[in-house]
Coordinates of C-alpha atoms in Angstrom, one line a residue:
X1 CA -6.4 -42.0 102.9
X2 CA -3.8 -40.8 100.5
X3 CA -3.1 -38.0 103.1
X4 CA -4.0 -37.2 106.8
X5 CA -4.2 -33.3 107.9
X6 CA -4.2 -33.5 112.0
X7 CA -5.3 -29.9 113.1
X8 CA -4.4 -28.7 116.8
X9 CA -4.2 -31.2 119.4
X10 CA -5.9 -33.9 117.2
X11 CA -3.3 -36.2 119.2
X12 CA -3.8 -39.2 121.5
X13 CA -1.1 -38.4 124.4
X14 CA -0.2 -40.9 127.6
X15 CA 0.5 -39.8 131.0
X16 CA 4.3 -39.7 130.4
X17 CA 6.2 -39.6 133.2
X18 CA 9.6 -37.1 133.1
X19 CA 11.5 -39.8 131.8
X20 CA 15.4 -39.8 132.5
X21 CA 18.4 -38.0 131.4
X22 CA 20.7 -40.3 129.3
X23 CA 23.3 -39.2 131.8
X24 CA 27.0 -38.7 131.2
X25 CA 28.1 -39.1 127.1
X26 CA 31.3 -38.5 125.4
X27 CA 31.5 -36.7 122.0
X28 CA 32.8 -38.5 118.7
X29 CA 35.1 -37.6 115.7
X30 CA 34.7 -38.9 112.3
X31 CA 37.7 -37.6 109.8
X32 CA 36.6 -37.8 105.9
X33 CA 38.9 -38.0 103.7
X34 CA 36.9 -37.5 100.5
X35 CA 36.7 -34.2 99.0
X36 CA 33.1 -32.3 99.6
X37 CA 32.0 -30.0 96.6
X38 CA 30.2 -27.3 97.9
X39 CA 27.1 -25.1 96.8
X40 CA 29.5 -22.6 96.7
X41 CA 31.7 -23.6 94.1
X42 CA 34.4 -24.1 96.9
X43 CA 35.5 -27.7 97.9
X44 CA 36.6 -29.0 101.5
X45 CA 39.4 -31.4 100.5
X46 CA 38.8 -33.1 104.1
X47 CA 37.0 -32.2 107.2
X48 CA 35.7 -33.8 110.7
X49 CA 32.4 -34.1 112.0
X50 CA 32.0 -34.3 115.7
X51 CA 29.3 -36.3 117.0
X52 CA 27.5 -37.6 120.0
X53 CA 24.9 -41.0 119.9
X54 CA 22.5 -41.8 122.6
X55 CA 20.8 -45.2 122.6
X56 CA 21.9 -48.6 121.0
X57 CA 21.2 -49.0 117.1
X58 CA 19.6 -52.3 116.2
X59 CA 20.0 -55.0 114.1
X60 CA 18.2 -54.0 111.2
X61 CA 19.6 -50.4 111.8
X62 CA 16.1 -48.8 111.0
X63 CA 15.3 -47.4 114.7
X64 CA 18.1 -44.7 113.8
X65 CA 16.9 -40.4 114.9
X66 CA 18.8 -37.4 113.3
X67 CA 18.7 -34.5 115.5
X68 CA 19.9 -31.4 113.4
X69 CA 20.5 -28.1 115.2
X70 CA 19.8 -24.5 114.9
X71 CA 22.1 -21.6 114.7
X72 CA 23.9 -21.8 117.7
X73 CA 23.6 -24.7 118.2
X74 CA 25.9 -28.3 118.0
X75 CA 26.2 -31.8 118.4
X76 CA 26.0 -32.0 122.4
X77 CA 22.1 -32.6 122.2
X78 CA 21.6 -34.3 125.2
X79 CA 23.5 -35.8 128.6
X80 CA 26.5 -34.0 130.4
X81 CA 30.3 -34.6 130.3
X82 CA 31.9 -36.9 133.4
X83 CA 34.3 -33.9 133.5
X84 CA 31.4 -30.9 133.0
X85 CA 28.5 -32.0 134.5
X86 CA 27.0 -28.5 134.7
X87 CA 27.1 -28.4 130.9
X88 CA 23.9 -30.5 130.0
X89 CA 23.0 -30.4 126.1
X90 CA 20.6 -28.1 124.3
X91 CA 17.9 -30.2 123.4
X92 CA 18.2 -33.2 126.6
X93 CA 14.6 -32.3 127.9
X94 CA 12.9 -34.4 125.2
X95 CA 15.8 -36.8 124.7
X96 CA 16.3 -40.3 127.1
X97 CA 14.2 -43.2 128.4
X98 CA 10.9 -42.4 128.6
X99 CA 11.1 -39.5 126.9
X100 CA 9.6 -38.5 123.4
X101 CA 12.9 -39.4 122.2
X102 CA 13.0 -43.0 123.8
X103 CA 16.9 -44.1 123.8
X104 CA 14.9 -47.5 125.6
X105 CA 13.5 -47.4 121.4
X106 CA 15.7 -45.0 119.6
X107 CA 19.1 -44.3 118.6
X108 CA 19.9 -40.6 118.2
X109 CA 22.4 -38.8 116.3
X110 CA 23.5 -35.5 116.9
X111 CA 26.2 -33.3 115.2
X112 CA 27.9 -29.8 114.8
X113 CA 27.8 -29.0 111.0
X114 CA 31.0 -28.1 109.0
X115 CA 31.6 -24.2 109.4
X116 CA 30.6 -24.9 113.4
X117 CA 33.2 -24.0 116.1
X118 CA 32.6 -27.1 118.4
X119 CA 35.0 -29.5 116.9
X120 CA 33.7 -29.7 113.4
X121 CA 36.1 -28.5 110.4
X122 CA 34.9 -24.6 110.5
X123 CA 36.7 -21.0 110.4
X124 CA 38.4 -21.8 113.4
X125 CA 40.1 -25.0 112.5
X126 CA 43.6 -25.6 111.1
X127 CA 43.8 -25.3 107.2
X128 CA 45.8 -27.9 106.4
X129 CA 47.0 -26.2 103.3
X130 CA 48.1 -23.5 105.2
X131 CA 48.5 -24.7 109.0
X132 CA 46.9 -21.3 110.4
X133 CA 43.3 -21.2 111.0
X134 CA 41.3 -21.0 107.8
X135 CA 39.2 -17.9 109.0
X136 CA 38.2 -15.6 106.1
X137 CA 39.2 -18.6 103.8
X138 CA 36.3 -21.1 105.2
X139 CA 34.3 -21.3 102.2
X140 CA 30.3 -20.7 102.4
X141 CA 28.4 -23.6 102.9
X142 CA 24.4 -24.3 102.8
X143 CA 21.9 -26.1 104.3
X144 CA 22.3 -29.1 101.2
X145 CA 26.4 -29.1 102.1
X146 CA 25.7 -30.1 105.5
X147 CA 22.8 -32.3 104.8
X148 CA 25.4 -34.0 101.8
X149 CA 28.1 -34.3 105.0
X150 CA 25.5 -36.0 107.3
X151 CA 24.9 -38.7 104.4
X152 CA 28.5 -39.6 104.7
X153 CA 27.7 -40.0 108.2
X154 CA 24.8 -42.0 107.9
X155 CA 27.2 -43.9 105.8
X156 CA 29.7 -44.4 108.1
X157 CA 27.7 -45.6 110.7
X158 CA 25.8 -48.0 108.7
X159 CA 22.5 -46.3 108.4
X160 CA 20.9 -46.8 105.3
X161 CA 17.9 -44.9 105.8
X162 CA 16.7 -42.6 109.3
X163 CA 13.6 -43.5 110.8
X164 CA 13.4 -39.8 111.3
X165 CA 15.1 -36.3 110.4
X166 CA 13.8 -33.5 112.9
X167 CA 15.0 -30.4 114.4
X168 CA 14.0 -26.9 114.9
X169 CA 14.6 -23.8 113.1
X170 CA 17.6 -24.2 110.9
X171 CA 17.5 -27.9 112.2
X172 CA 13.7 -27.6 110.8
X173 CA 15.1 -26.7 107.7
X174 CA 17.6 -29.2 107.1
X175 CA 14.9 -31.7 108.2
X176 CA 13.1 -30.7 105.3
X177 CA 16.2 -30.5 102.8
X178 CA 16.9 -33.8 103.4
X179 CA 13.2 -35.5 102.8
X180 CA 13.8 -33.4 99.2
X181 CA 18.0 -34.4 98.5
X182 CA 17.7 -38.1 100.2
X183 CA 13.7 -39.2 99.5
X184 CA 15.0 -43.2 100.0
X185 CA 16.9 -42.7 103.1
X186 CA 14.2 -40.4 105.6
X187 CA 11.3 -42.1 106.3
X188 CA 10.1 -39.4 108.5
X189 CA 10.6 -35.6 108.7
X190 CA 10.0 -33.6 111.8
X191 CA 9.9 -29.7 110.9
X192 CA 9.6 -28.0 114.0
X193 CA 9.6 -24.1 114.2
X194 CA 10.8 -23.7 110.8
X195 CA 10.0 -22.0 107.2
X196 CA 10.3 -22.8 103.4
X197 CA 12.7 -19.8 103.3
X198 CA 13.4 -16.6 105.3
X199 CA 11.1 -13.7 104.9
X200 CA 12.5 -10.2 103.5
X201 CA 12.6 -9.4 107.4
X202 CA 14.4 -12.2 108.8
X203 CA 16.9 -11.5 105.9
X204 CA 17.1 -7.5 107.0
X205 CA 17.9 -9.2 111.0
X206 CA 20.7 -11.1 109.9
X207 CA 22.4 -8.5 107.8
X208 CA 22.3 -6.0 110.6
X209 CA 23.5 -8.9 113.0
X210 CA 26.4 -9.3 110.3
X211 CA 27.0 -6.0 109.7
X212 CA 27.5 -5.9 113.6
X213 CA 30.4 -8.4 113.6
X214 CA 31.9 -6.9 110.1
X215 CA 32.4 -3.5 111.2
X216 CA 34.1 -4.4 114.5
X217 CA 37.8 -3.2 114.5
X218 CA 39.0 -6.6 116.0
X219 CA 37.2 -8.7 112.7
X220 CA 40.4 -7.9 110.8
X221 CA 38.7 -9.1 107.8
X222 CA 38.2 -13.1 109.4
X223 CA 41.4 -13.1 110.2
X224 CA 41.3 -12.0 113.8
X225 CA 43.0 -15.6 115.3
X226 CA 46.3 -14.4 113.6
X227 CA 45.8 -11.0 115.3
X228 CA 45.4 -12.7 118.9
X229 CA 41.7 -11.1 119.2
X230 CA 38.1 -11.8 118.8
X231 CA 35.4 -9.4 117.6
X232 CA 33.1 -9.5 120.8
X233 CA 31.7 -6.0 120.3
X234 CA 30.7 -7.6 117.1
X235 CA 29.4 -10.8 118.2
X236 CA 27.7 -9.6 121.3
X237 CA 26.1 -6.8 119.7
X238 CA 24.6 -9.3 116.9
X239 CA 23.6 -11.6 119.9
X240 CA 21.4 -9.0 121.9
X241 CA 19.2 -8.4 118.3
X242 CA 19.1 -12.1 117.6
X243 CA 17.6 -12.8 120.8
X244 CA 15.3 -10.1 121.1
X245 CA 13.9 -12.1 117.8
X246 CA 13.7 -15.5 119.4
X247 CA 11.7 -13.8 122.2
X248 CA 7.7 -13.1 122.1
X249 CA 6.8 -9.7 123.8
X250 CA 4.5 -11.1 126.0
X251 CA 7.2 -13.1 127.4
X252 CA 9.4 -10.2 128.0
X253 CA 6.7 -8.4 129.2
X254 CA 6.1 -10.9 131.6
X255 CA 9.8 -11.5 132.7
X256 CA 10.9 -7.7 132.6
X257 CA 8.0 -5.5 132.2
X258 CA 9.7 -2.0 133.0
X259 CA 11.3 -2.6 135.9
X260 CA 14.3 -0.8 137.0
X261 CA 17.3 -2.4 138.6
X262 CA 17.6 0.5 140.8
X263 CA 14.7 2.2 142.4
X264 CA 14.9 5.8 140.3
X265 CA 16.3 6.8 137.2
X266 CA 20.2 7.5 136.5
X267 CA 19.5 9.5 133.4
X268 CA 22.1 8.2 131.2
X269 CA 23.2 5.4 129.1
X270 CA 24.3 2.6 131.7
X271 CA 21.9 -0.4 132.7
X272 CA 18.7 0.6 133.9
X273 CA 16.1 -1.6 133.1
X274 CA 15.8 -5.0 134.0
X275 CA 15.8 -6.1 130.1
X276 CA 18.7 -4.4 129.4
X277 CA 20.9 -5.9 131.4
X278 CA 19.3 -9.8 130.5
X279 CA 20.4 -8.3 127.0
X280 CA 24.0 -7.4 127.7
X281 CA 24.5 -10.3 130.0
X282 CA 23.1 -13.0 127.1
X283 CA 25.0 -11.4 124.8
X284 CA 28.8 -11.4 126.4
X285 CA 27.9 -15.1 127.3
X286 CA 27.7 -16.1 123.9
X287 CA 30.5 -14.0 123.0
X288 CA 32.4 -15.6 125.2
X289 CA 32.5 -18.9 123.5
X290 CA 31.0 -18.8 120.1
X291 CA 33.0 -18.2 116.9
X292 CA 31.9 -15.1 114.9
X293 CA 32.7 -16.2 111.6
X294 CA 30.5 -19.0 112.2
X295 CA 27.6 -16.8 113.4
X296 CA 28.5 -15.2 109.9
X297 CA 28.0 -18.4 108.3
X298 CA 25.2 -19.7 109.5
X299 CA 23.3 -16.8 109.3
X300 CA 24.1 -16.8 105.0
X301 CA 23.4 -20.7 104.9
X302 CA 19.6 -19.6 106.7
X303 CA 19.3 -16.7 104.1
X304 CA 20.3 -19.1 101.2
X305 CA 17.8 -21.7 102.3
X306 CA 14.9 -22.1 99.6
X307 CA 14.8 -25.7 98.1
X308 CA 11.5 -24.3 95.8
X309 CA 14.3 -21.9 94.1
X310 CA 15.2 -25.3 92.0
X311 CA 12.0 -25.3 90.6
X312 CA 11.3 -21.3 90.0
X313 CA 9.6 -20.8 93.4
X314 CA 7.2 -23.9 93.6
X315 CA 7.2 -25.2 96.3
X316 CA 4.6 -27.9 95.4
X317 CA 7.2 -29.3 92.6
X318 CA 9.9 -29.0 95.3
X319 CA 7.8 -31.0 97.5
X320 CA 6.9 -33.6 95.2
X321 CA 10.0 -35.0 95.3
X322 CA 9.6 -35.9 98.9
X323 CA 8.5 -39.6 100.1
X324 CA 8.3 -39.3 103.9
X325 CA 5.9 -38.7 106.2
X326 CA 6.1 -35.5 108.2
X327 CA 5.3 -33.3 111.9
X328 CA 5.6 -29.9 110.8
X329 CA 4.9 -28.2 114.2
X330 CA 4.8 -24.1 114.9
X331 CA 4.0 -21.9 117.6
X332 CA 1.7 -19.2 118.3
X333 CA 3.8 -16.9 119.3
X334 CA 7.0 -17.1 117.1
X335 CA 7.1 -14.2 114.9
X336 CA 10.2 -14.9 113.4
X337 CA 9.0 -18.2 111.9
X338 CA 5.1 -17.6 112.1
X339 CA 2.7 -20.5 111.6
X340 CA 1.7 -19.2 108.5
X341 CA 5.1 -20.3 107.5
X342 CA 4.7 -23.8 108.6
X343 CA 1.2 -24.3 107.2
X344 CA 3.1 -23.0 103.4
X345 CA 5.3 -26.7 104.2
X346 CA 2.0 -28.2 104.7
X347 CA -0.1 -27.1 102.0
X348 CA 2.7 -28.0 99.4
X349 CA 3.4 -31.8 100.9
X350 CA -0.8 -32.0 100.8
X351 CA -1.0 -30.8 97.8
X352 CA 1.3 -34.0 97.1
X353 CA -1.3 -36.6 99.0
X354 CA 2.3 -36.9 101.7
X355 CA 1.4 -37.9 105.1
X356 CA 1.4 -35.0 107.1
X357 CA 0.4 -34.0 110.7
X358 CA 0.6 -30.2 111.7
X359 CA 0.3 -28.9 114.8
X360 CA 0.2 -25.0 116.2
X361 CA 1.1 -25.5 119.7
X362 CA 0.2 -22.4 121.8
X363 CA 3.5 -21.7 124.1
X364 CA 4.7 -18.6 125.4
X365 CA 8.1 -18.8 124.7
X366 CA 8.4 -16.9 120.9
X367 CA 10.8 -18.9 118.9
X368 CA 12.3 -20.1 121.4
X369 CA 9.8 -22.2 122.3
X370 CA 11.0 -25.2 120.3
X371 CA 13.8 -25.7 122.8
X372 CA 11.0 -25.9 126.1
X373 CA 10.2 -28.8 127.8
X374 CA 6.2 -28.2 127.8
X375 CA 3.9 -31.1 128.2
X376 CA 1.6 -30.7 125.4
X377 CA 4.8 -30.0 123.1
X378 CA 6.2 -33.0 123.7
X379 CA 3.0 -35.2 123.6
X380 CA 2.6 -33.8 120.0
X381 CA 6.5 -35.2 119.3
X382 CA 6.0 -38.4 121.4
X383 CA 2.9 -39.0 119.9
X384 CA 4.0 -38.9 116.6
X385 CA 7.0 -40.7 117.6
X386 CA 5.3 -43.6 119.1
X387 CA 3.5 -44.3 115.6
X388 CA 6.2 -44.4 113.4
X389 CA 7.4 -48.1 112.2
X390 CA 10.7 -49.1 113.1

């Protein structure tokens, strides 16, 4: 048939086994010397990507993943550092031999996006014009900037076309940004947690998570590296509401209910329930080593993302544009990206006769739930995975 609509579960999974971890990796630099025009109107004259590969890439170089991440996230995927072997990557559940992401079939690709703060050009990097960090002067990007930056690369690395483009959440959305910019070089499009663009509500969370970071008195306007500080009042603040979005309340329910720390109550405005101090102790963890202009980035680049804004809102001409097969995958109990979201994706790529398999996996873990290692989950990816042509 022109086009294939799998429904829950209508997948054939094997008895996988745990598969293994593809043990220790070492990141990668690639400098660019071309100049990158920006949505924005702004232009990188040069920048780095820093990257990390797991698996070998064949002959043909058509067995080739790209794993694109979320907010927070960046190009240590999978593995653990000789040097750091505590610090395993975000996403290495699903990623080595015998996993969905076979590295005995596949070779993955994983990066941090210009405007990160792991290595990539971003905020927090030198400005060459300038030789001080270019903080406040780190131009906007979007989702199309950093999907026009992995092209070069794909380029680079001699990748013509990827046998597959997935991620989850913002990595969702560049998935699908890239199936629309670059319909001759994804064969496959993984959309995994992920929307056509943020709701009126997900906007309203980021601007208050901004507005959090903005208003701290150590921001100094972006500039803060010059002023030998860090807004972490700002940042952690913007943390603890983000993450009480990526959450479902049964889950915290479930993990917290209303338990006190100590036996009665203090009366006043110090830790007392178990959820509050998960909350403060998340948040000062990822103030401790995440950039806040970044998080101010990113968040923009999410509330920019809507591809069907090229074609006054329709998403069915958006889609048409599109060549590759997809997964668009949600779950039942992310309210951020709803599955109502997902199934929009779907009806516009069927609308098109695409290829498409959807699944609306029923996992406890809110949005959040892409990054679990759950057996049925992952037989939806592997799956899908297994049937692609190489």
């Amino acid at each position: 048939p022109s086009s294939r609509f799998s429904a829950n579960w209508v997948f054939v999974f094997r008895n996988s086994k745990p598969g293994q971890s593809v043990g220790v990796v070492e990141a990668q630099r690639a400098h660019f010397e071309q100049p990158l025009a920006l949505r924005s109107g702004g232009i990188l004259p040069a920048y780095d990507l820093v990257y990390e590969t797991y698996g070998t890439l064949n002959a043909a170089k058509s067995n080739a993943i790209l794993v694109c991440h979320a907010l927070s996230g960046h190009h240590h995927v999978a593995g653990f550092y000789a040097d750091q072997p505590d610090n395993v990557g975000w996403w290495d559940n699903i990623i080595g031999s015998g996993r969905p992401l076979d590295t005995d079939k596949f070779f993955i690709v994983g990066l941090n996006n210009l405007g990160g703060c792991h290595g990539s050009t971003g905020p927090s990097t030198t400005n060459p014009a300038t030789g001080k960090p270019w903080g406040a002067d780190f131009p906007m990007v979007a989702v199309i900037d950093w999907v026009h930056a992995q092209a070069r690369l794909a380029d680079l690395l001699g990748i013509d076309s990827w046998a597959a483009v997935m991620g989850g959440s913002l990595g969702g959305m560049q998935a699908l940004r890239w199936s629309i910019t670059y319909p001759e070089r994804v064969r496959n499009a993984i959309v995994i947690a992920a929307a056509p663009k943020l709701s009126a509500q997900n906007i309203a969370f980021n601007d208050v998570a901004r507005q959090a970071i903005l208003t701290d008195p150590d921001f100094h306007g972006g500039n803060y590296y010059e002023h030998d500080t860090r807004p972490v009042r700002g940042l952690r603040l913007a943390r603890m509401l983000g993450h009480i979005t990526y959450l479902s309340d049964d889950q915290m329910g479930e993990k917290f209910g209303r338990e006190l720390r100590n036996s009665a109550f203090s009366f006043g405005f110090d830790v007392e329930f178990e959820v509050e101090s998960y909350l403060r102790y998340q948040g000062d963890k990822f103030a401790g080593y995440f950039d806040a202009n970044t998080y101010l980035l990113m968040t923009k680049a999410l509330d920019y993302f809507d591809p069907s804004r090229e074609d006054n809102g329709d998403l069915i001409a958006t889609m048409a544009r599109s060549k590759a097969n997809f997964l668009i995958a949600s779950f039942t109990t992310d309210w951020r990206f709803t599955p109502a979201r997902s199934k929009e994706i779907v009806a516009a790529l069927l609308a098109n006769g695409r290829n498409v398999s959807y699944a609306e996996i029923d996992l406890n873990f809110g949005h959040d739930s892409f990054l679990m290692e759950d057996a049925h989950y992952h037989g939806v990816v592997d799956a899908y995975l297994r049937n692609i042509k190489l």
